[in-house]
Amino acid sequence: MITTADMEAWLQRAADVLEENKGYLTELDAAIGDADHGVNIARGFAAVVQKLAAQPGQPLGPMFKSAGMTLMSTVGGASGMLYGNFFLKAANVAGDRQALTPAELLAVLEAGRDGIVQRGRAEPGDKTMIDAWTPAVDALKEALAAGQPLPAALCATAAAAEAGMRATIPMQARKGRASYLGERSIGHQDPGATSTYLILRALADALADEDAKQA
Amino acid sequence: MIGLVIVSHSAQLAEGVRELVEQVVQGGAAIAVAGGTDIPDAPIGTDPAKVAAAIESLLIRPEVSDVLVLMDLGSAIMSAEAAFDLLPEAMRSRVHLCEAPLVEGALAAAVRAKIGGSLAEVYAEARDALAPKIEQLASWQHLLPAAVPLAEAAPEQADRESVELTIVVPNQLGLHARPAARLVTLVAQYDARVTLTHDGRTVPATSLNRLVTLGVRQHDVLVVRASGPDASAVIEAIEALALDNFGDPIEVTEPTEIIAAAVSEEGDVVVGAPASEGVAVGPAFHLRAPAIELEEGVVADTAAERQRLREAVAAVMEQLRTLRAETTRRVGAAEAGIFDAQMLMIGDRDLLDAAEEAIELRRLDAASAWNLALRAVVARYRALDDPYLARRAEDVLDAGQRVLRHLAGVPADALLFDPPEPAILVATDLRPSDVARLPAGRVLGIITAEGGVTGHGAILARSLGIPAVTGVGAVALTIADGQIVGLDGGAGHVWLAPDAQTIEQLRQRRERWLTERSESRKRAQAPARLRSGETIEVAANINLPGELETALLNGAEGVGLFRTEFLYFEREAPPSEEEQLEIYRDAARRLDGRPLVIRTLDVGGDKPLPYLRQPHEPNPFLGQRGLRYCLDHPGLFRPQMRAILRAAADYPVRVMFPMVSRWEELVMVDALIDEICAELQAEGLPFDEDLQRGVMIETPSAVLIADHLARLVDFFSIGTNDLAQYIMAADRDNAAVANLVSAYQPAVLRAIRETVEAGRAAGIKVSLCGEMAGDPKATALLIGLGIDALSMSPAAIPLVKERIRRLDMAEAKRIAALTLEMSSAEEIEAYLSDVEQTELAAKRMESEP
Ligand SMILES: Nc1ncnc2c1ncn2[C@@H]1O[C@H](COP(=O)(O)OP(=O)(O)O)[C@@H](O)[C@H]1O
Ligand SMILES: [Mg+2]
């Protein structure tokens, strides 16, 4: 079972990783956007962690909801609205659960991904974070269906996100600020897809750690 | 007034737009801004919470009806959408995101909003705000690279081949739903692309919703453009239709809604039809289709979801088609027209396209997508200036919600009245089935938008003793749930927003009414004996078993007319023998030894049953009705007769046959009953072999051969409603002659006299069960004519009993004799009113010695 502590660990780790990679993400955004993605997202996740520390012991639904609302009001850019809706939709699925089965975790991530689509209306190939989310969720589904244990399945998830992130390089942006650049957006990696990869990597690491602890 | 919210990444830009706007409208705008973020090191950005707060700050202002949200770009759009999700459900329908350019749009919208523009106008103004700029800068276009204007060239070329027609709309009420529907239907028959342009807005002529929401009024100019193979032909056809006043009569009487809206409104009192006496005050609560909880879901298989939606729309189209057919048969083609319009409204490609787009693009589930598209259309209708057209919003909504219900698997005609506390029921109109399901104890009073004093709603309210005002018009539908309202069903008054003092007065009046009623009910328990000693039996007419209780409370000595149609209507198959037996037994049990006269099924072409294939009759009132129909359909009739015979084994149950005009019909019934008795005997089921039978005297023929009929039955029951109609050869549903249909016509009174004499001669009881029986003005006359028993609406019983007790037989005979001398219904009614007034005055004198 994946517990609230696991999810808190995930968000904590995501905040750390995004803080570490803040410069890198901002650099990516400088190429095809407005050079704020790293700063935005690191600030947002830091705020999320702070908020969580103030309200310990919540069930998963309220916890995700608070994360979503916080991201929406502290990130400032498009990604705040998108990751914000990710967590709001995830919260609907999680409800008042205190723990998730791997299948429920998949459902949570899938609902979150759909939330991003609902808000941003991007399709795969538009050079956005969706290009990382979609293959990642698919990979998790496949791995679980194949009976893989959760840590391995989440590794596959992160790997798929990474591949999706790399695949954005040759794409031409059709959504978001980068789309204003038209053809000139080709040849650059999408910052949002990159942060998505980092967040999913953090998930795999957080749960691998937990697993190690239990073992 | 329409409020504006400005959303921008930059707080300064948002403030700047506000500054510009306020300078132009000088404080005449409701405007709020949501610019930038509250994040110190990243002030440029947008915050949905801020946007939501700005929207709410306007919506709570009483003068703001709707809010238009304008935004800059990118994540500002997402923020606005996210803000929409954050708003309370109830507010959302008043919030509209607008794609207009921020600065130009805000200025144009604010100017329009300041002069009281409707939502549609403000919205259109904002969207078109770039037009003046484009025009002014057109001269600079030659400096642009050629590629840009080329994109525009294609449609222009198509336009060159198009045919154009300019119409000055002749219709008195403008291009409202009916003429617009005719136009849409016409255009659909041609292979052509047709658009209509009105006041700068162009819409496809295939969309009824778009067409009606153009808000075209009489004398407005409409430009029709057609292209494609049939372009000329369709233009010709449209021209012909326009010359024909779009199929409307030249002089139209205003649609009922407008009449209703014009009823005198004195302060907050609205006047409707006084449908059922009594005073009520309390929270209002609407009778409504069960609300559909929409759970916004994201779907994976959008194609399947679109299919699901299409199937639901198709199913609802079918429902509407059936409703139209039924209404045409029962009421008339004009009343059924609404369903035609509703079919066009929800069958509108435009609406379906918008919903399917929401499924495709936003991956919404069918119901949420449909709801979204529907709300947008409804908002467009609501925003129209013309109150008649704006009312059409309810029609779209009503039809559209059928789709939602279908998607949710809720039965098409389920209606619910489920207030948290006893409440005043508000409805458009009441159907018998609605009333049958009402929790009577929770209904303090009834207010309906439509219907008169003779509608189902009114009749049933009276029989249940619930105060009711009907036909108050569209205002009824604007009453909010929980709002305290008052009504006086005797006067037809409704207080929409009574102040504390009025509420208190109404409470006191209600108390008084209830006390008086319970006193008169108490008195009504005693038999109705004339001063001279004779007793008149007073019984109740019952439409639905639910009325039995009121009938007994009011002093009914039995049921003189138990209508059985309720058993057969609004269902898929006829009721079984067992089901009927149960209901008859139950009614008889509740009557506790008092007689129950069951009338066999009285249907015909005017009251068709869905599961019977009844041929269309050009003149249903003169067609196969009542007993005629039953004798011809033993499959339907036998179970009912068997159930009645069996119920009569244990209880004082009698049977009565409607619409008899020949002696042979009763002979045939007798034979059938004999047959059934033999059957029941063989089956070993108990039954009453001496079942008392009666015949309704309601055709002139029955009156004239009453002596023959009397030999075959145990009693007569005169049905004055139909009798008057047939004697006067006038249809009571035809407004032009309805006034002829009065039981006070000398011919009808003579028919009653003849019937009584025939009954007397044969030694059988003669009762009367038409509306006349419940009219205290007729009591003396009827008793003077020799009627033995009266059966009436339960509500009328106490008064009629009191009237009887004050009568003397000799006096009644004198009144009857005098009445029969008179040559017109007018004279008769005037005389009887006089008699009643004198009577009342005498009674008052007595009680105030
Ligand atoms: N419509 C969209 N759908 C999905 N992702 C989007 C969309 N618009 C932008 N993004 C993602 O957001 C990232 C940019 O985030 P950020 O820099 O925070 O926002 P902004 O563009 O407002 O500055 C992009 O790299 C892209 O992955
Ligand atoms: Mg950016």
Coordinates of N, CA and C in Angstrom, one line a residue, chain B residues 507-596:
Chain B
R507 N -51.0 34.6 7.7 CA -51.0 33.5 8.7 C -52.3 33.5 9.4
Q508 N -52.7 34.7 9.9 CA -54.0 34.7 10.6 C -55.2 34.3 9.8
R509 N -55.1 34.8 8.5 CA -56.2 34.4 7.6 C -56.3 32.9 7.4
R510 N -55.1 32.3 7.3 CA -55.0 30.9 7.1 C -55.6 30.2 8.3
E511 N -55.2 30.6 9.5 CA -55.8 30.1 10.7 C -57.3 30.1 10.7
R512 N -57.8 31.3 10.4 CA -59.2 31.5 10.4 C -59.9 30.5 9.4
W513 N -59.3 30.4 8.2 CA -59.8 29.5 7.2 C -59.8 28.1 7.6
L514 N -58.7 27.7 8.3 CA -58.6 26.3 8.7 C -59.7 26.0 9.8
T515 N -59.9 27.0 10.7 CA -60.8 26.8 11.8 C -62.3 26.7 11.2
E516 N -62.5 27.7 10.3 CA -63.9 27.6 9.6 C -64.1 26.3 8.9
R517 N -63.0 25.9 8.2 CA -63.2 24.7 7.5 C -63.4 23.5 8.4
S518 N -62.7 23.4 9.5 CA -62.9 22.3 10.3 C -64.2 22.3 11.0
E519 N -64.7 23.5 11.3 CA -66.1 23.6 11.8 C -67.1 23.2 10.8
S520 N -66.9 23.7 9.6 CA -68.0 23.3 8.6 C -67.9 21.8 8.2
R521 N -66.6 21.3 8.3 CA -66.5 19.8 8.1 C -67.2 19.0 9.2
K522 N -67.1 19.6 10.4 CA -67.8 18.9 11.5 C -69.3 18.9 11.3
R523 N -69.8 20.0 10.9 CA -71.2 20.1 10.6 C -71.6 19.2 9.5
A524 N -70.7 19.0 8.5 CA -71.0 18.3 7.3 C -71.1 16.8 7.6
Q525 N -70.7 16.4 8.7 CA -70.7 14.9 9.0 C -72.2 14.5 9.2
A526 N -73.1 15.4 9.6 CA -74.5 15.0 9.8 C -75.2 14.9 8.4
P527 N -76.2 14.1 8.3 CA -76.9 14.0 7.1 C -77.6 15.3 6.6
A528 N -77.8 15.4 5.3 CA -78.4 16.6 4.8 C -79.9 16.4 4.7
R529 N -80.6 16.9 5.8 CA -82.1 16.8 5.9 C -82.7 18.1 5.6
L530 N -83.7 18.1 4.8 CA -84.5 19.3 4.5 C -85.3 19.7 5.8
R531 N -85.6 21.0 5.8 CA -86.5 21.4 6.9 C -87.7 20.6 7.0
S532 N -88.2 20.3 5.8 CA -89.4 19.5 5.8 C -89.2 18.0 6.0
G533 N -88.0 17.6 6.3 CA -87.8 16.3 6.8 C -87.1 15.3 5.8
E534 N -87.2 15.5 4.5 CA -86.7 14.6 3.5 C -85.1 14.6 3.6
T535 N -84.5 13.5 3.3 CA -83.0 13.5 3.3 C -82.6 13.3 1.9
I536 N -81.5 14.1 1.6 CA -80.9 14.0 0.3 C -79.5 13.3 0.5
E537 N -79.2 12.3 -0.3 CA -77.9 11.7 -0.1 C -76.9 12.6 -0.8
V538 N -75.8 12.8 -0.1 CA -74.7 13.6 -0.7 C -73.4 12.8 -0.8
A539 N -73.0 12.6 -2.0 CA -71.8 11.7 -2.2 C -70.7 12.5 -2.9
A540 N -69.5 11.9 -3.1 CA -68.4 12.5 -3.7 C -68.1 12.0 -5.0
N541 N -67.6 12.8 -5.9 CA -67.0 12.4 -7.2 C -65.5 12.2 -6.9
I542 N -64.9 11.1 -7.3 CA -63.5 10.8 -7.0 C -62.8 10.5 -8.3
N543 N -61.7 11.3 -8.5 CA -60.8 11.1 -9.6 C -59.7 10.1 -9.3
L544 N -59.2 10.3 -8.1 CA -58.0 9.5 -7.6 C -58.3 9.1 -6.2
P545 N -57.8 7.9 -5.9 CA -58.1 7.4 -4.5 C -57.6 8.4 -3.4
G546 N -56.6 9.2 -3.8 CA -56.0 10.1 -2.8 C -57.1 11.1 -2.3
E547 N -58.1 11.3 -3.1 CA -59.1 12.3 -2.7 C -60.1 11.7 -1.7
L548 N -60.1 10.4 -1.4 CA -61.1 9.8 -0.6 C -61.1 10.5 0.8
E549 N -59.9 10.7 1.3 CA -59.8 11.2 2.7 C -60.5 12.5 2.8
T550 N -60.2 13.5 1.9 CA -60.8 14.8 1.9 C -62.3 14.6 1.9
A551 N -62.8 13.7 1.0 CA -64.2 13.5 0.8 C -64.8 13.1 2.1
L552 N -64.2 12.2 2.8 CA -64.8 11.7 4.1 C -64.8 12.8 5.1
L553 N -63.7 13.5 5.2 CA -63.6 14.7 6.1 C -64.7 15.7 5.8
N554 N -65.0 15.8 4.6 CA -66.0 16.8 4.2 C -67.4 16.3 4.3
G555 N -67.6 15.1 4.8 CA -68.9 14.6 5.0 C -69.6 13.8 3.9
A556 N -68.8 13.3 3.0 CA -69.4 12.5 1.9 C -70.0 11.2 2.5
E557 N -71.2 10.9 2.0 CA -71.9 9.7 2.5 C -71.6 8.5 1.6
G558 N -70.7 8.6 0.7 CA -70.3 7.6 -0.2 C -69.7 8.2 -1.4
V559 N -69.4 7.3 -2.4 CA -68.8 7.9 -3.6 C -69.9 7.6 -4.7
G560 N -70.3 8.7 -5.3 CA -71.4 8.6 -6.3 C -70.8 8.4 -7.7
L561 N -69.5 8.7 -7.8 CA -68.9 8.6 -9.1 C -67.4 8.3 -8.9
F562 N -67.0 7.1 -9.0 CA -65.6 6.7 -8.9 C -65.0 6.6 -10.3
R563 N -64.3 7.6 -10.7 CA -63.8 7.5 -12.1 C -62.6 6.5 -12.1
T564 N -62.5 5.8 -13.2 CA -61.4 4.8 -13.2 C -60.4 5.1 -14.2
E565 N -60.5 6.2 -14.9 CA -59.5 6.5 -15.9 C -58.1 6.6 -15.4
F566 N -57.9 7.0 -14.1 CA -56.6 7.1 -13.6 C -55.8 5.8 -13.6
L567 N -56.6 4.7 -13.6 CA -56.0 3.4 -13.6 C -55.3 3.1 -15.0
Y568 N -55.8 3.8 -16.0 CA -55.4 3.4 -17.3 C -54.5 4.3 -18.0
F569 N -54.4 5.6 -17.5 CA -53.5 6.5 -18.2 C -52.1 6.5 -17.7
E570 N -51.3 7.0 -18.6 CA -49.8 7.2 -18.3 C -49.2 5.9 -17.8
R571 N -49.4 4.9 -18.6 CA -48.7 3.6 -18.3 C -48.6 2.9 -19.6
E572 N -47.9 1.8 -19.6 CA -47.6 1.1 -20.8 C -48.6 0.1 -21.2
A573 N -49.3 -0.5 -20.2 CA -50.3 -1.6 -20.4 C -51.5 -1.4 -19.5
P574 N -52.6 -1.9 -19.9 CA -53.8 -1.7 -19.0 C -53.6 -2.4 -17.7
P575 N -54.3 -2.0 -16.6 CA -54.2 -2.6 -15.3 C -54.8 -4.0 -15.3
S576 N -54.2 -4.9 -14.6 CA -54.7 -6.3 -14.5 C -56.0 -6.3 -13.7
E577 N -56.7 -7.4 -13.8 CA -57.9 -7.6 -12.9 C -57.5 -7.5 -11.4
E578 N -56.4 -8.2 -11.1 CA -56.0 -8.2 -9.7 C -55.7 -6.8 -9.2
E579 N -55.0 -6.1 -10.0 CA -54.6 -4.7 -9.6 C -55.8 -3.9 -9.3
Q580 N -56.8 -4.0 -10.2 CA -58.0 -3.2 -10.1 C -58.8 -3.7 -8.8
L581 N -58.9 -5.0 -8.7 CA -59.6 -5.5 -7.5 C -59.0 -4.9 -6.2
E582 N -57.7 -4.9 -6.2 CA -57.0 -4.4 -5.0 C -57.4 -2.9 -4.7
I583 N -57.4 -2.1 -5.8 CA -57.7 -0.7 -5.7 C -59.2 -0.5 -5.3
Y584 N -60.1 -1.2 -5.9 CA -61.5 -1.1 -5.6 C -61.8 -1.5 -4.2
R585 N -61.2 -2.6 -3.8 CA -61.4 -3.1 -2.4 C -60.8 -2.1 -1.4
D586 N -59.7 -1.5 -1.7 CA -59.0 -0.6 -0.8 C -59.9 0.7 -0.7
A587 N -60.5 1.1 -1.8 CA -61.3 2.3 -1.7 C -62.6 2.0 -0.9
A588 N -63.2 0.8 -1.2 CA -64.4 0.5 -0.5 C -64.1 0.3 1.0
R589 N -63.0 -0.2 1.4 CA -62.6 -0.4 2.8 C -62.5 0.9 3.4
R590 N -61.9 1.9 2.7 CA -61.7 3.2 3.3 C -63.1 3.9 3.5
L591 N -64.0 3.5 2.7 CA -65.3 4.1 2.8 C -66.1 3.5 4.0
D592 N -65.6 2.4 4.5 CA -66.2 1.9 5.8 C -67.7 1.7 5.7
G593 N -68.2 1.0 4.8 CA -69.6 0.7 4.7 C -70.4 1.6 3.8
R594 N -69.8 2.7 3.5 CA -70.6 3.7 2.6 C -70.5 3.1 1.2
P595 N -71.5 3.4 0.3 CA -71.5 2.9 -1.0 C -70.4 3.5 -1.9
L596 N -70.0 2.6 -2.8 CA -69.0 3.1 -3.8 C -69.5 2.8 -5.2

